[in-house]
Amino acid sequence: MRPHGGIAVPISVKNFKLTLEYDGTGFCGWQVQKKGVSVQGLLQNALKRITGEKIHVIGSGRTDAGVHALGQIAHFKTSRGFSPEKIQSALNGLLPDAVAVKSVEEAPLEFHAQLSAKSKLYAYLILNGPIPSAFLRPFSWQIKNPLDWDAVHRALELFVGEHDFKSFQSAGTIVKSTVRKIYCVGVQERYRDHPNLYAIQIEANGFLKQMVRNIIGTVVQVGQGRLTVEEIKKIFAAKDRRKAGPAAPAKGLFLVEVRY
Amino acid sequence: MRPHGGIAVPISVKNFKLTLEYDGTGFCGWQVQKKGVSVQGLLQNALKRITGEKIHVIGSGRTDAGVHALGQIAHFKTSRGFSPEKIQSALNGLLPDAVAVKSVEEAPLEFHAQLSAKSKLYAYLILNGPIPSAFLRPFSWQIKNPLDWDAVHRALELFVGEHDFKSFQSAGTIVKSTVRKIYCVGVQERYRDHPNLYAIQIEANGFLKQMVRNIIGTVVQVGQGRLTVEEIKKIFAAKDRRKAGPAAPAKGLFLVEVRY
């Protein structure tokens, strides 16, 4: 009889937490798809080569095709006795240049990249000016005419708090509830000293499908004078995706950090 | 008879100065080559479409395949009456994403991007640490083991002043003199707040073929303890390219600014 009647877990099973950075430009997104190269698929293939085991890598959440990550978190379990350092250096050796493993830590067995997450922080970069940037083009949305950034900020403030974000959810994923809580929003001007670069940051306890991109697309319309701050309230009340603005392009979006 | 016996220049000829930014990753360099896509070639093709004229674009100097520019300068002459704004927006519309025209100004007819240049500033990015970066990989040289940055700096200081840089010139271009004057060198740690990113800056009145990359390759050997600061002096005296270190990879190099 096993002590405490518990399920036998081989003593050697370890749970590893990965912190990942990726340039999403060439990927079909985080999740394995029938077509295209996914970050999850690349990790699973590399870990199979390293461990000899078929390993399932679980991310904190999906990122869409073209979305980048500075701090995506994932976990996987293995019964091989590798050290975190060994896994990190083997992964960085096998993964393509567009994915970097920033850290590997051994985590408690109950740690789950998605279910244990308390909040996520996303940033969206907007290059607001007529002159393009050769280096920022894959990583920002260029909007040539000047936005009214005070109006953008006032619109963003309306999203803070617990709301039903049904109007800001794209179709395609079934969820139990469309209520989420946004903890804070912010706009950083002259991001990284670039005169026309703006970073919009949104932290929430969770995000619906394309929720950040739909919010950004909507507040940009406010900044362009095409929607009023008052109309945002009506969009919330409508609970209808068609009332909100179009999704902002994926390439400007970064998953910055997942907090546990 | 023409006044002053000068060559007749149509009144309408204008000389335009371009400031260019490019991600050199996919290019065979600045100069038109038999094979590959060059920045000069892209500009000439775009200007032909805009003006209907065959236009020769002259850069401040060549950049090698894979070298980037934040402030490459070029000029061209046209007899079409376009405004600088019109040229800039037409070029940015026609050029691929990896090239951006940051400014277009009308310059005096005697302005020459190469011959009028007083100095050029290059920067070289080194990511000095074991963990790769998904975003910096195309724009920096990753050196995993820690360099002795004090030694790198002492080595760099030896390059300041007027010297014969023959030992730091790659073969392939014939020049009248291999004497150049380096005005200043610098190392910026934690460049752009990245903990392991170092920017080495070198400003000179001119550079020989691959001179910056050959200097960087040499001072990195000093930082690795494979060459002493004293040996740098011997390398200068030898006037022999084989004595210096290997060229640093092109992808870490940026032409930052050309001063006139």
Short mmCIF file of N, CA and C in Angstrom, two decimals, chain A residues 21-24 68-70 88 92-93 95-103 130-137 139 191-194 251 254, chain B residues 21-24 68-70 88 92-93 95-103 130-137 139 191-194 251 254:
data_model
loop_
_atom_site.label_atom_id
_atom_site.label_comp_id
_atom_site.label_asym_id
_atom_site.label_seq_id
_atom_site.Cartn_x
_atom_site.Cartn_y
_atom_site.Cartn_z
N GLU A 21 11.64 34.23 -24.75
CA GLU A 21 11.56 35.46 -25.54
C GLU A 21 11.41 34.99 -26.98
N TYR A 22 10.49 35.56 -27.74
CA TYR A 22 10.47 35.24 -29.16
C TYR A 22 10.01 36.39 -30.03
N ASP A 23 10.60 36.41 -31.20
CA ASP A 23 10.21 37.32 -32.28
C ASP A 23 9.14 36.54 -33.05
N GLY A 24 7.88 36.95 -32.91
CA GLY A 24 6.78 36.16 -33.45
C GLY A 24 6.59 36.26 -34.96
N HIS A 68 4.72 38.86 -30.38
CA HIS A 68 6.04 38.61 -29.80
C HIS A 68 5.94 38.36 -28.29
N ALA A 69 7.02 37.84 -27.73
CA ALA A 69 7.05 37.67 -26.27
C ALA A 69 8.42 38.07 -25.73
N LEU A 70 8.39 38.80 -24.63
CA LEU A 70 9.62 39.10 -23.88
C LEU A 70 9.71 38.18 -22.67
N GLN A 88 18.59 24.60 -20.39
CA GLN A 88 18.64 25.92 -21.03
C GLN A 88 19.66 25.95 -22.16
N ASN A 92 18.75 26.39 -26.10
CA ASN A 92 19.25 27.54 -26.87
C ASN A 92 20.14 27.09 -28.04
N GLY A 93 20.74 25.93 -27.89
CA GLY A 93 21.52 25.39 -29.00
C GLY A 93 20.65 24.84 -30.13
N LEU A 95 17.13 25.55 -30.65
CA LEU A 95 16.05 26.41 -31.15
C LEU A 95 16.55 27.39 -32.21
N PRO A 96 15.67 27.81 -33.10
CA PRO A 96 16.10 28.81 -34.09
C PRO A 96 16.35 30.17 -33.41
N ASP A 97 17.04 31.06 -34.14
CA ASP A 97 17.45 32.35 -33.58
C ASP A 97 16.29 33.18 -33.02
N ALA A 98 15.10 32.99 -33.55
CA ALA A 98 13.98 33.84 -33.15
C ALA A 98 13.36 33.46 -31.81
N VAL A 99 13.86 32.38 -31.18
CA VAL A 99 13.38 31.98 -29.85
C VAL A 99 14.58 31.88 -28.92
N ALA A 100 14.48 32.51 -27.77
CA ALA A 100 15.56 32.43 -26.78
C ALA A 100 14.98 32.02 -25.44
N VAL A 101 15.65 31.07 -24.80
CA VAL A 101 15.23 30.65 -23.47
C VAL A 101 16.02 31.49 -22.47
N LYS A 102 15.32 32.41 -21.80
CA LYS A 102 15.98 33.37 -20.91
C LYS A 102 16.31 32.74 -19.56
N SER A 103 15.46 31.81 -19.10
CA SER A 103 15.80 31.11 -17.86
C SER A 103 15.03 29.79 -17.79
N PRO A 130 5.00 60.07 -39.54
CA PRO A 130 5.00 59.75 -40.97
C PRO A 130 6.22 58.98 -41.45
N ILE A 131 7.30 59.00 -40.67
CA ILE A 131 8.56 58.42 -41.14
C ILE A 131 8.70 56.99 -40.62
N PRO A 132 8.85 56.02 -41.53
CA PRO A 132 8.97 54.64 -41.07
C PRO A 132 10.32 54.38 -40.38
N SER A 133 10.41 53.24 -39.72
CA SER A 133 11.66 52.82 -39.10
C SER A 133 12.02 51.44 -39.63
N ALA A 134 13.23 51.32 -40.15
CA ALA A 134 13.67 50.03 -40.72
C ALA A 134 13.73 48.95 -39.64
N PHE A 135 13.99 49.37 -38.39
CA PHE A 135 14.18 48.39 -37.32
C PHE A 135 12.89 48.09 -36.55
N LEU A 136 11.99 49.08 -36.48
CA LEU A 136 10.76 48.89 -35.71
C LEU A 136 9.62 48.32 -36.52
N ARG A 137 9.76 48.29 -37.84
CA ARG A 137 8.62 47.88 -38.68
C ARG A 137 8.04 46.52 -38.31
N PHE A 139 7.87 45.30 -35.43
CA PHE A 139 7.56 45.29 -34.00
C PHE A 139 6.64 46.42 -33.56
N TYR A 191 9.12 55.96 -25.95
CA TYR A 191 9.57 54.66 -25.45
C TYR A 191 10.97 54.38 -25.99
N ARG A 192 11.86 53.95 -25.10
CA ARG A 192 13.26 53.67 -25.46
C ARG A 192 13.90 54.84 -26.21
N ASP A 193 13.52 56.06 -25.80
CA ASP A 193 14.10 57.30 -26.35
C ASP A 193 13.75 57.56 -27.82
N HIS A 194 12.83 56.79 -28.37
CA HIS A 194 12.45 57.04 -29.76
C HIS A 194 11.38 58.14 -29.77
N LYS A 251 1.69 42.40 -35.09
CA LYS A 251 3.14 42.64 -34.99
C LYS A 251 3.53 43.66 -33.93
N PHE A 254 3.37 42.60 -27.64
CA PHE A 254 4.37 41.83 -26.88
C PHE A 254 3.76 41.33 -25.58
N GLU B 21 18.11 54.76 -43.03
CA GLU B 21 18.24 53.75 -41.98
C GLU B 21 18.01 52.41 -42.69
N TYR B 22 18.85 51.42 -42.42
CA TYR B 22 18.54 50.10 -42.97
C TYR B 22 19.00 48.96 -42.08
N ASP B 23 18.18 47.92 -42.13
CA ASP B 23 18.50 46.64 -41.49
C ASP B 23 19.26 45.86 -42.58
N GLY B 24 20.56 45.72 -42.42
CA GLY B 24 21.39 45.15 -43.49
C GLY B 24 21.29 43.64 -43.66
N HIS B 68 24.43 47.28 -40.80
CA HIS B 68 23.23 48.11 -40.68
C HIS B 68 23.59 49.59 -40.71
N ALA B 69 22.58 50.42 -40.92
CA ALA B 69 22.81 51.86 -40.85
C ALA B 69 21.67 52.54 -40.11
N LEU B 70 22.04 53.45 -39.24
CA LEU B 70 21.06 54.31 -38.59
C LEU B 70 21.05 55.68 -39.27
N GLN B 88 10.69 61.95 -50.31
CA GLN B 88 10.73 61.09 -49.12
C GLN B 88 9.52 60.17 -49.05
N ASN B 92 9.69 56.11 -49.42
CA ASN B 92 9.24 55.23 -48.34
C ASN B 92 8.08 54.34 -48.77
N GLY B 93 7.31 54.80 -49.75
CA GLY B 93 6.25 53.95 -50.28
C GLY B 93 6.77 52.83 -51.16
N LEU B 95 10.18 51.60 -51.25
CA LEU B 95 11.27 50.77 -50.72
C LEU B 95 10.74 49.65 -49.84
N PRO B 96 11.48 48.54 -49.73
CA PRO B 96 11.05 47.48 -48.82
C PRO B 96 11.17 47.93 -47.36
N ASP B 97 10.50 47.17 -46.47
CA ASP B 97 10.43 47.53 -45.05
C ASP B 97 11.80 47.72 -44.40
N ALA B 98 12.81 47.06 -44.90
CA ALA B 98 14.12 47.09 -44.24
C ALA B 98 14.92 48.35 -44.54
N VAL B 99 14.38 49.24 -45.38
CA VAL B 99 15.05 50.52 -45.65
C VAL B 99 14.06 51.65 -45.37
N ALA B 100 14.49 52.64 -44.60
CA ALA B 100 13.63 53.78 -44.31
C ALA B 100 14.39 55.07 -44.62
N VAL B 101 13.72 55.98 -45.30
CA VAL B 101 14.31 57.29 -45.60
C VAL B 101 13.90 58.22 -44.47
N LYS B 102 14.87 58.57 -43.60
CA LYS B 102 14.56 59.36 -42.42
C LYS B 102 14.40 60.83 -42.75
N SER B 103 15.16 61.31 -43.75
CA SER B 103 14.96 62.71 -44.18
C SER B 103 15.49 62.90 -45.58
N PRO B 130 25.88 34.42 -21.65
CA PRO B 130 25.55 33.09 -22.18
C PRO B 130 24.14 32.98 -22.77
N ILE B 131 23.25 33.92 -22.40
CA ILE B 131 21.84 33.78 -22.80
C ILE B 131 21.58 34.58 -24.07
N PRO B 132 21.08 33.92 -25.11
CA PRO B 132 20.85 34.65 -26.36
C PRO B 132 19.64 35.58 -26.24
N SER B 133 19.49 36.45 -27.22
CA SER B 133 18.34 37.34 -27.29
C SER B 133 17.66 37.14 -28.64
N ALA B 134 16.35 36.86 -28.60
CA ALA B 134 15.61 36.64 -29.84
C ALA B 134 15.58 37.90 -30.70
N PHE B 135 15.64 39.07 -30.05
CA PHE B 135 15.52 40.33 -30.80
C PHE B 135 16.86 40.91 -31.22
N LEU B 136 17.90 40.64 -30.42
CA LEU B 136 19.21 41.22 -30.73
C LEU B 136 20.07 40.34 -31.63
N ARG B 137 19.66 39.10 -31.84
CA ARG B 137 20.52 38.18 -32.59
C ARG B 137 20.93 38.69 -33.96
N PHE B 139 21.46 41.69 -34.72
CA PHE B 139 22.05 43.02 -34.58
C PHE B 139 23.21 43.07 -33.60
N TYR B 191 23.91 49.04 -22.69
CA TYR B 191 23.36 49.84 -23.78
C TYR B 191 21.86 49.61 -23.87
N ARG B 192 21.12 50.68 -23.94
CA ARG B 192 19.64 50.63 -24.00
C ARG B 192 19.07 49.80 -22.86
N ASP B 193 19.73 49.89 -21.69
CA ASP B 193 19.26 49.21 -20.47
C ASP B 193 19.35 47.69 -20.50
N HIS B 194 19.99 47.15 -21.53
CA HIS B 194 20.13 45.70 -21.58
C HIS B 194 21.35 45.31 -20.74
N LYS B 251 27.02 41.53 -38.72
CA LYS B 251 25.68 41.83 -38.18
C LYS B 251 25.68 42.73 -36.95
N PHE B 254 26.92 48.99 -37.02
CA PHE B 254 25.98 50.03 -37.45
C PHE B 254 26.75 51.29 -37.86
#
